[in-house]
């Protein structure tokens, strides 16, 4: 790749975080101001960037067109497949990809556990939002009005003795999920199956899907399950990046 092409791409990546001046871009990319200006003028001519009224540069209309075309061709199941397989291999447990469908979640993909004792589920199956790890992690990231519409009136349907059937208990759990970045299904959907789930963000940062690692309690105890959360969150973030999500950066 030529230096000019690489620098132009780096400029676009930097501008994705917000408008910048020529000097700011030069410092961050470690290139001379005249080089930055030359590249920016070329990008501006092609409408990849535009100049704001205060003289800074930001992404232009052509970038939005390209982004829309790229996102149209993205398939969450295809984007997630490799990461699900890797997570299944690393943990040895059942891995699911699920998404919001109406007022429930639907399992889009599954990697089977390598243990003889495993949970029963299948691709295309529907499950409740309030009683599953995937459902709860999606609920936690929804706007309050949308959450209210999906949940409806309490008490919520009881699946097991551990199901959270009242709104106060569920809301407290959703707050914990937002703080720590993952959800725990503590035998709330099936009597002997617990799971952890993490959000998958799309290009706009929305959470309409999630992945989970599930295991029977006789195969993996609570501490062992919680020990998988770092790998789980890393896999969910990697899928999000495949879909166009960019994690926040600190400078």
Coordinates of C-alpha atoms in Angstrom, one line a residue:
X1 CA 0.0 0.0 0.0
X2 CA 1.4 3.4 -0.9
X3 CA 2.2 5.9 1.8
X4 CA -0.4 8.4 0.4
X5 CA -3.2 5.8 0.4
X6 CA -2.4 4.6 3.9
X7 CA -2.3 8.2 5.2
X8 CA -5.6 9.1 3.5
X9 CA -7.2 6.0 5.1
X10 CA -5.8 7.0 8.5
X11 CA -7.2 10.5 8.1
X12 CA -10.7 9.1 7.5
X13 CA -10.4 6.9 10.5
X14 CA -9.4 9.9 12.7
X15 CA -12.3 12.0 11.3
X16 CA -14.7 9.2 12.3
X17 CA -14.2 10.4 15.9
X18 CA -15.2 14.0 15.0
X19 CA -14.1 17.1 13.1
X20 CA -10.4 18.0 13.3
X21 CA -8.1 20.8 12.1
X22 CA -5.2 20.2 9.7
X23 CA -2.7 20.7 12.6
X24 CA -4.5 18.2 14.9
X25 CA -4.5 15.6 12.2
X26 CA -0.8 16.2 11.4
X27 CA 0.1 15.7 15.1
X28 CA -1.9 12.6 15.5
X29 CA -0.7 11.0 12.3
X30 CA 2.9 12.4 12.6
X31 CA 2.9 13.9 9.2
X32 CA 3.8 17.4 8.0
X33 CA 0.9 20.0 7.8
X34 CA 1.4 20.3 4.0
X35 CA 1.1 16.6 3.5
X36 CA -2.2 16.6 5.5
X37 CA -3.5 19.5 3.5
X38 CA -2.7 17.9 0.2
X39 CA -4.5 14.7 1.2
X40 CA -7.4 16.5 2.6
X41 CA -7.9 18.5 -0.6
X42 CA -8.0 15.3 -2.6
X43 CA -10.5 13.7 -0.3
X44 CA -12.5 16.9 -0.3
X45 CA -12.7 16.9 -4.1
X46 CA -14.1 13.4 -4.0
X47 CA -16.5 14.3 -1.2
X48 CA -15.0 11.9 1.2
X49 CA -14.4 14.9 3.6
X50 CA -15.9 18.4 3.9
X51 CA -14.7 21.6 5.5
X52 CA -16.9 23.1 8.2
X53 CA -17.5 26.8 8.7
X54 CA -14.8 27.0 11.4
X55 CA -12.2 25.5 9.0
X56 CA -12.1 22.1 10.4
X57 CA -12.6 18.9 8.4
X58 CA -15.2 16.2 8.9
X59 CA -16.4 13.1 7.0
X60 CA -18.3 13.9 3.8
X61 CA -21.4 12.7 2.1
X62 CA -19.6 10.0 0.0
X63 CA -18.5 8.3 3.2
X64 CA -22.1 8.0 4.3
X65 CA -23.0 6.5 0.9
X66 CA -20.2 3.9 1.1
X67 CA -21.0 3.1 4.7
X68 CA -24.7 2.5 3.9
X69 CA -23.7 0.2 1.0
X70 CA -21.3 -1.8 3.2
X71 CA -23.8 -2.2 6.0
X72 CA -26.5 -3.4 3.7
X73 CA -24.3 -6.3 2.8
X74 CA -23.4 -7.2 6.4
X75 CA -24.9 -10.5 7.8
X76 CA -24.7 -10.7 11.5
X77 CA -24.7 -14.5 11.5
X78 CA -21.9 -14.6 8.9
X79 CA -19.9 -11.9 10.7
X80 CA -20.3 -13.7 14.0
X81 CA -19.6 -17.3 12.9
X82 CA -15.8 -17.4 13.3
X83 CA -16.0 -15.7 16.7
X84 CA -18.6 -18.0 18.0
X85 CA -16.5 -21.0 16.9
X86 CA -13.4 -19.6 18.6
X87 CA -15.4 -18.9 21.8
X88 CA -16.8 -22.4 21.8
X89 CA -13.4 -23.9 21.3
X90 CA -11.9 -21.7 24.1
X91 CA -14.7 -22.4 26.6
X92 CA -15.9 -25.9 25.7
X93 CA -19.5 -24.8 26.4
X94 CA -22.6 -24.0 24.4
X95 CA -22.4 -20.7 22.6
X96 CA -25.5 -18.9 21.2
X97 CA -26.0 -15.8 19.0
X98 CA -29.4 -14.3 19.6
X99 CA -31.3 -11.2 18.4
X100 CA -34.5 -9.3 19.2
X101 CA -37.6 -10.6 17.3
X102 CA -40.8 -8.9 18.4
X103 CA -41.1 -9.2 22.1
X104 CA -38.8 -12.3 22.4
X105 CA -35.3 -13.3 21.3
X106 CA -34.6 -15.7 18.5
X107 CA -31.5 -17.9 18.4
X108 CA -29.7 -17.2 15.2
X109 CA -26.7 -19.5 15.6
X110 CA -25.3 -22.1 18.0
X111 CA -22.0 -23.8 18.7
X112 CA -22.5 -27.1 20.6
X113 CA -20.8 -27.9 23.8
X114 CA -18.2 -30.6 23.7
X115 CA -19.5 -32.1 26.9
X116 CA -22.0 -35.1 26.9
X117 CA -24.3 -33.2 29.2
X118 CA -25.5 -30.0 27.4
X119 CA -28.5 -27.8 27.1
X120 CA -31.2 -28.4 24.5
X121 CA -31.8 -25.5 22.1
X122 CA -32.0 -25.0 18.4
X123 CA -31.5 -22.3 15.8
X124 CA -34.7 -20.5 15.2
X125 CA -36.1 -21.2 18.7
X126 CA -37.7 -18.3 20.6
X127 CA -37.2 -17.4 24.2
X128 CA -38.4 -14.7 26.7
X129 CA -36.5 -11.5 27.1
X130 CA -36.8 -11.2 30.9
X131 CA -35.6 -14.7 31.7
X132 CA -32.6 -15.2 29.4
X133 CA -29.1 -13.8 29.4
X134 CA -29.3 -12.7 25.8
X135 CA -32.8 -11.1 26.4
X136 CA -31.7 -9.3 29.5
X137 CA -28.6 -7.8 28.0
X138 CA -30.6 -6.5 25.1
X139 CA -33.3 -5.1 27.4
X140 CA -30.6 -3.3 29.4
X141 CA -29.5 -1.3 26.4
X142 CA -32.9 -0.3 25.1
X143 CA -34.5 3.1 25.7
X144 CA -37.0 3.0 28.6
X145 CA -40.1 3.5 26.4
X146 CA -39.1 0.6 24.1
X147 CA -38.3 -1.6 27.1
X148 CA -41.7 -0.9 28.6
X149 CA -43.5 -1.7 25.4
X150 CA -41.7 -5.1 25.1
X151 CA -42.1 -6.2 28.7
X152 CA -45.7 -5.3 29.1
X153 CA -47.5 -5.6 32.5
X154 CA -46.1 -7.6 35.4
X155 CA -45.9 -10.2 36.8
X156 CA -43.8 -11.7 34.0
X157 CA -44.1 -15.3 33.1
X158 CA -42.3 -17.6 35.5
X159 CA -40.0 -20.2 33.8
X160 CA -38.2 -21.4 37.0
X161 CA -38.0 -20.6 40.7
X162 CA -35.3 -18.1 39.8
X163 CA -37.2 -16.1 37.2
X164 CA -37.5 -12.4 37.9
X165 CA -41.2 -11.8 37.6
X166 CA -41.5 -8.3 39.0
X167 CA -40.3 -5.1 37.4
X168 CA -38.4 -3.8 40.4
X169 CA -36.2 -6.9 40.5
X170 CA -35.7 -7.0 36.8
X171 CA -34.8 -3.2 36.6
X172 CA -32.2 -3.7 39.3
X173 CA -30.7 -6.5 37.4
X174 CA -30.6 -4.5 34.2
X175 CA -28.8 -1.7 36.0
X176 CA -26.2 -4.2 37.1
X177 CA -25.8 -5.4 33.5
X178 CA -25.2 -1.9 32.2
X179 CA -22.5 -1.3 34.9
X180 CA -20.6 -4.5 34.4
X181 CA -21.1 -5.1 30.7
X182 CA -22.6 -8.6 30.7
X183 CA -25.7 -10.4 32.0
X184 CA -26.1 -13.5 34.1
X185 CA -29.0 -16.0 33.7
X186 CA -28.9 -17.5 37.1
X187 CA -31.1 -20.6 36.3
X188 CA -33.9 -18.2 35.3
X189 CA -35.0 -19.9 32.1
X190 CA -34.1 -23.5 32.7
X191 CA -33.7 -25.2 36.1
X192 CA -30.2 -26.6 35.7
X193 CA -28.7 -24.3 33.0
X194 CA -27.0 -21.0 33.7
X195 CA -25.4 -18.6 31.3
X196 CA -23.6 -15.3 30.8
X197 CA -24.3 -13.0 27.9
X198 CA -22.7 -9.9 26.3
X199 CA -24.1 -7.3 23.9
X200 CA -23.2 -7.1 20.2
X201 CA -23.3 -3.5 19.0
X202 CA -24.0 -2.5 15.4
X203 CA -22.4 0.3 13.5
X204 CA -24.5 2.9 15.2
X205 CA -23.7 1.4 18.7
X206 CA -27.2 -0.1 19.1
X207 CA -27.7 -3.4 20.8
X208 CA -30.2 -5.6 19.1
X209 CA -28.2 -8.9 19.4
X210 CA -26.0 -10.6 21.9
X211 CA -24.0 -13.8 22.5
X212 CA -24.0 -16.1 25.4
X213 CA -22.1 -19.0 26.9
X214 CA -24.4 -21.6 28.6
X215 CA -23.6 -24.6 30.7
X216 CA -25.4 -27.1 33.0
X217 CA -24.5 -26.6 36.7
X218 CA -23.2 -30.2 36.8
X219 CA -20.6 -29.3 34.1
X220 CA -19.6 -25.8 35.2
X221 CA -20.2 -24.1 38.6
X222 CA -21.0 -20.4 39.1
X223 CA -17.4 -19.4 39.6
X224 CA -16.3 -21.3 36.5
X225 CA -19.1 -19.7 34.4
X226 CA -18.2 -16.1 35.6
X227 CA -14.6 -16.8 34.8
X228 CA -15.6 -16.9 31.1
X229 CA -16.9 -13.3 31.0
X230 CA -13.7 -11.8 29.7
X231 CA -13.5 -14.1 26.7
X232 CA -17.3 -13.6 26.1
X233 CA -17.1 -9.8 26.1
X234 CA -14.0 -9.8 23.9
X235 CA -15.9 -12.0 21.4
X236 CA -19.0 -9.8 21.4
X237 CA -16.9 -6.7 20.9
X238 CA -15.1 -8.4 18.0
X239 CA -18.4 -9.2 16.3
X240 CA -19.5 -5.6 16.8
X241 CA -16.4 -4.4 15.1
X242 CA -17.1 -6.7 12.1
X243 CA -20.5 -5.0 11.9
X244 CA -18.9 -1.6 11.8
X245 CA -19.0 -0.6 15.5
X246 CA -15.9 1.3 16.7
X247 CA -15.1 1.1 20.5
X248 CA -14.6 4.4 22.2
X249 CA -11.0 5.5 22.1
X250 CA -9.1 7.7 24.7
X251 CA -6.5 10.1 23.5

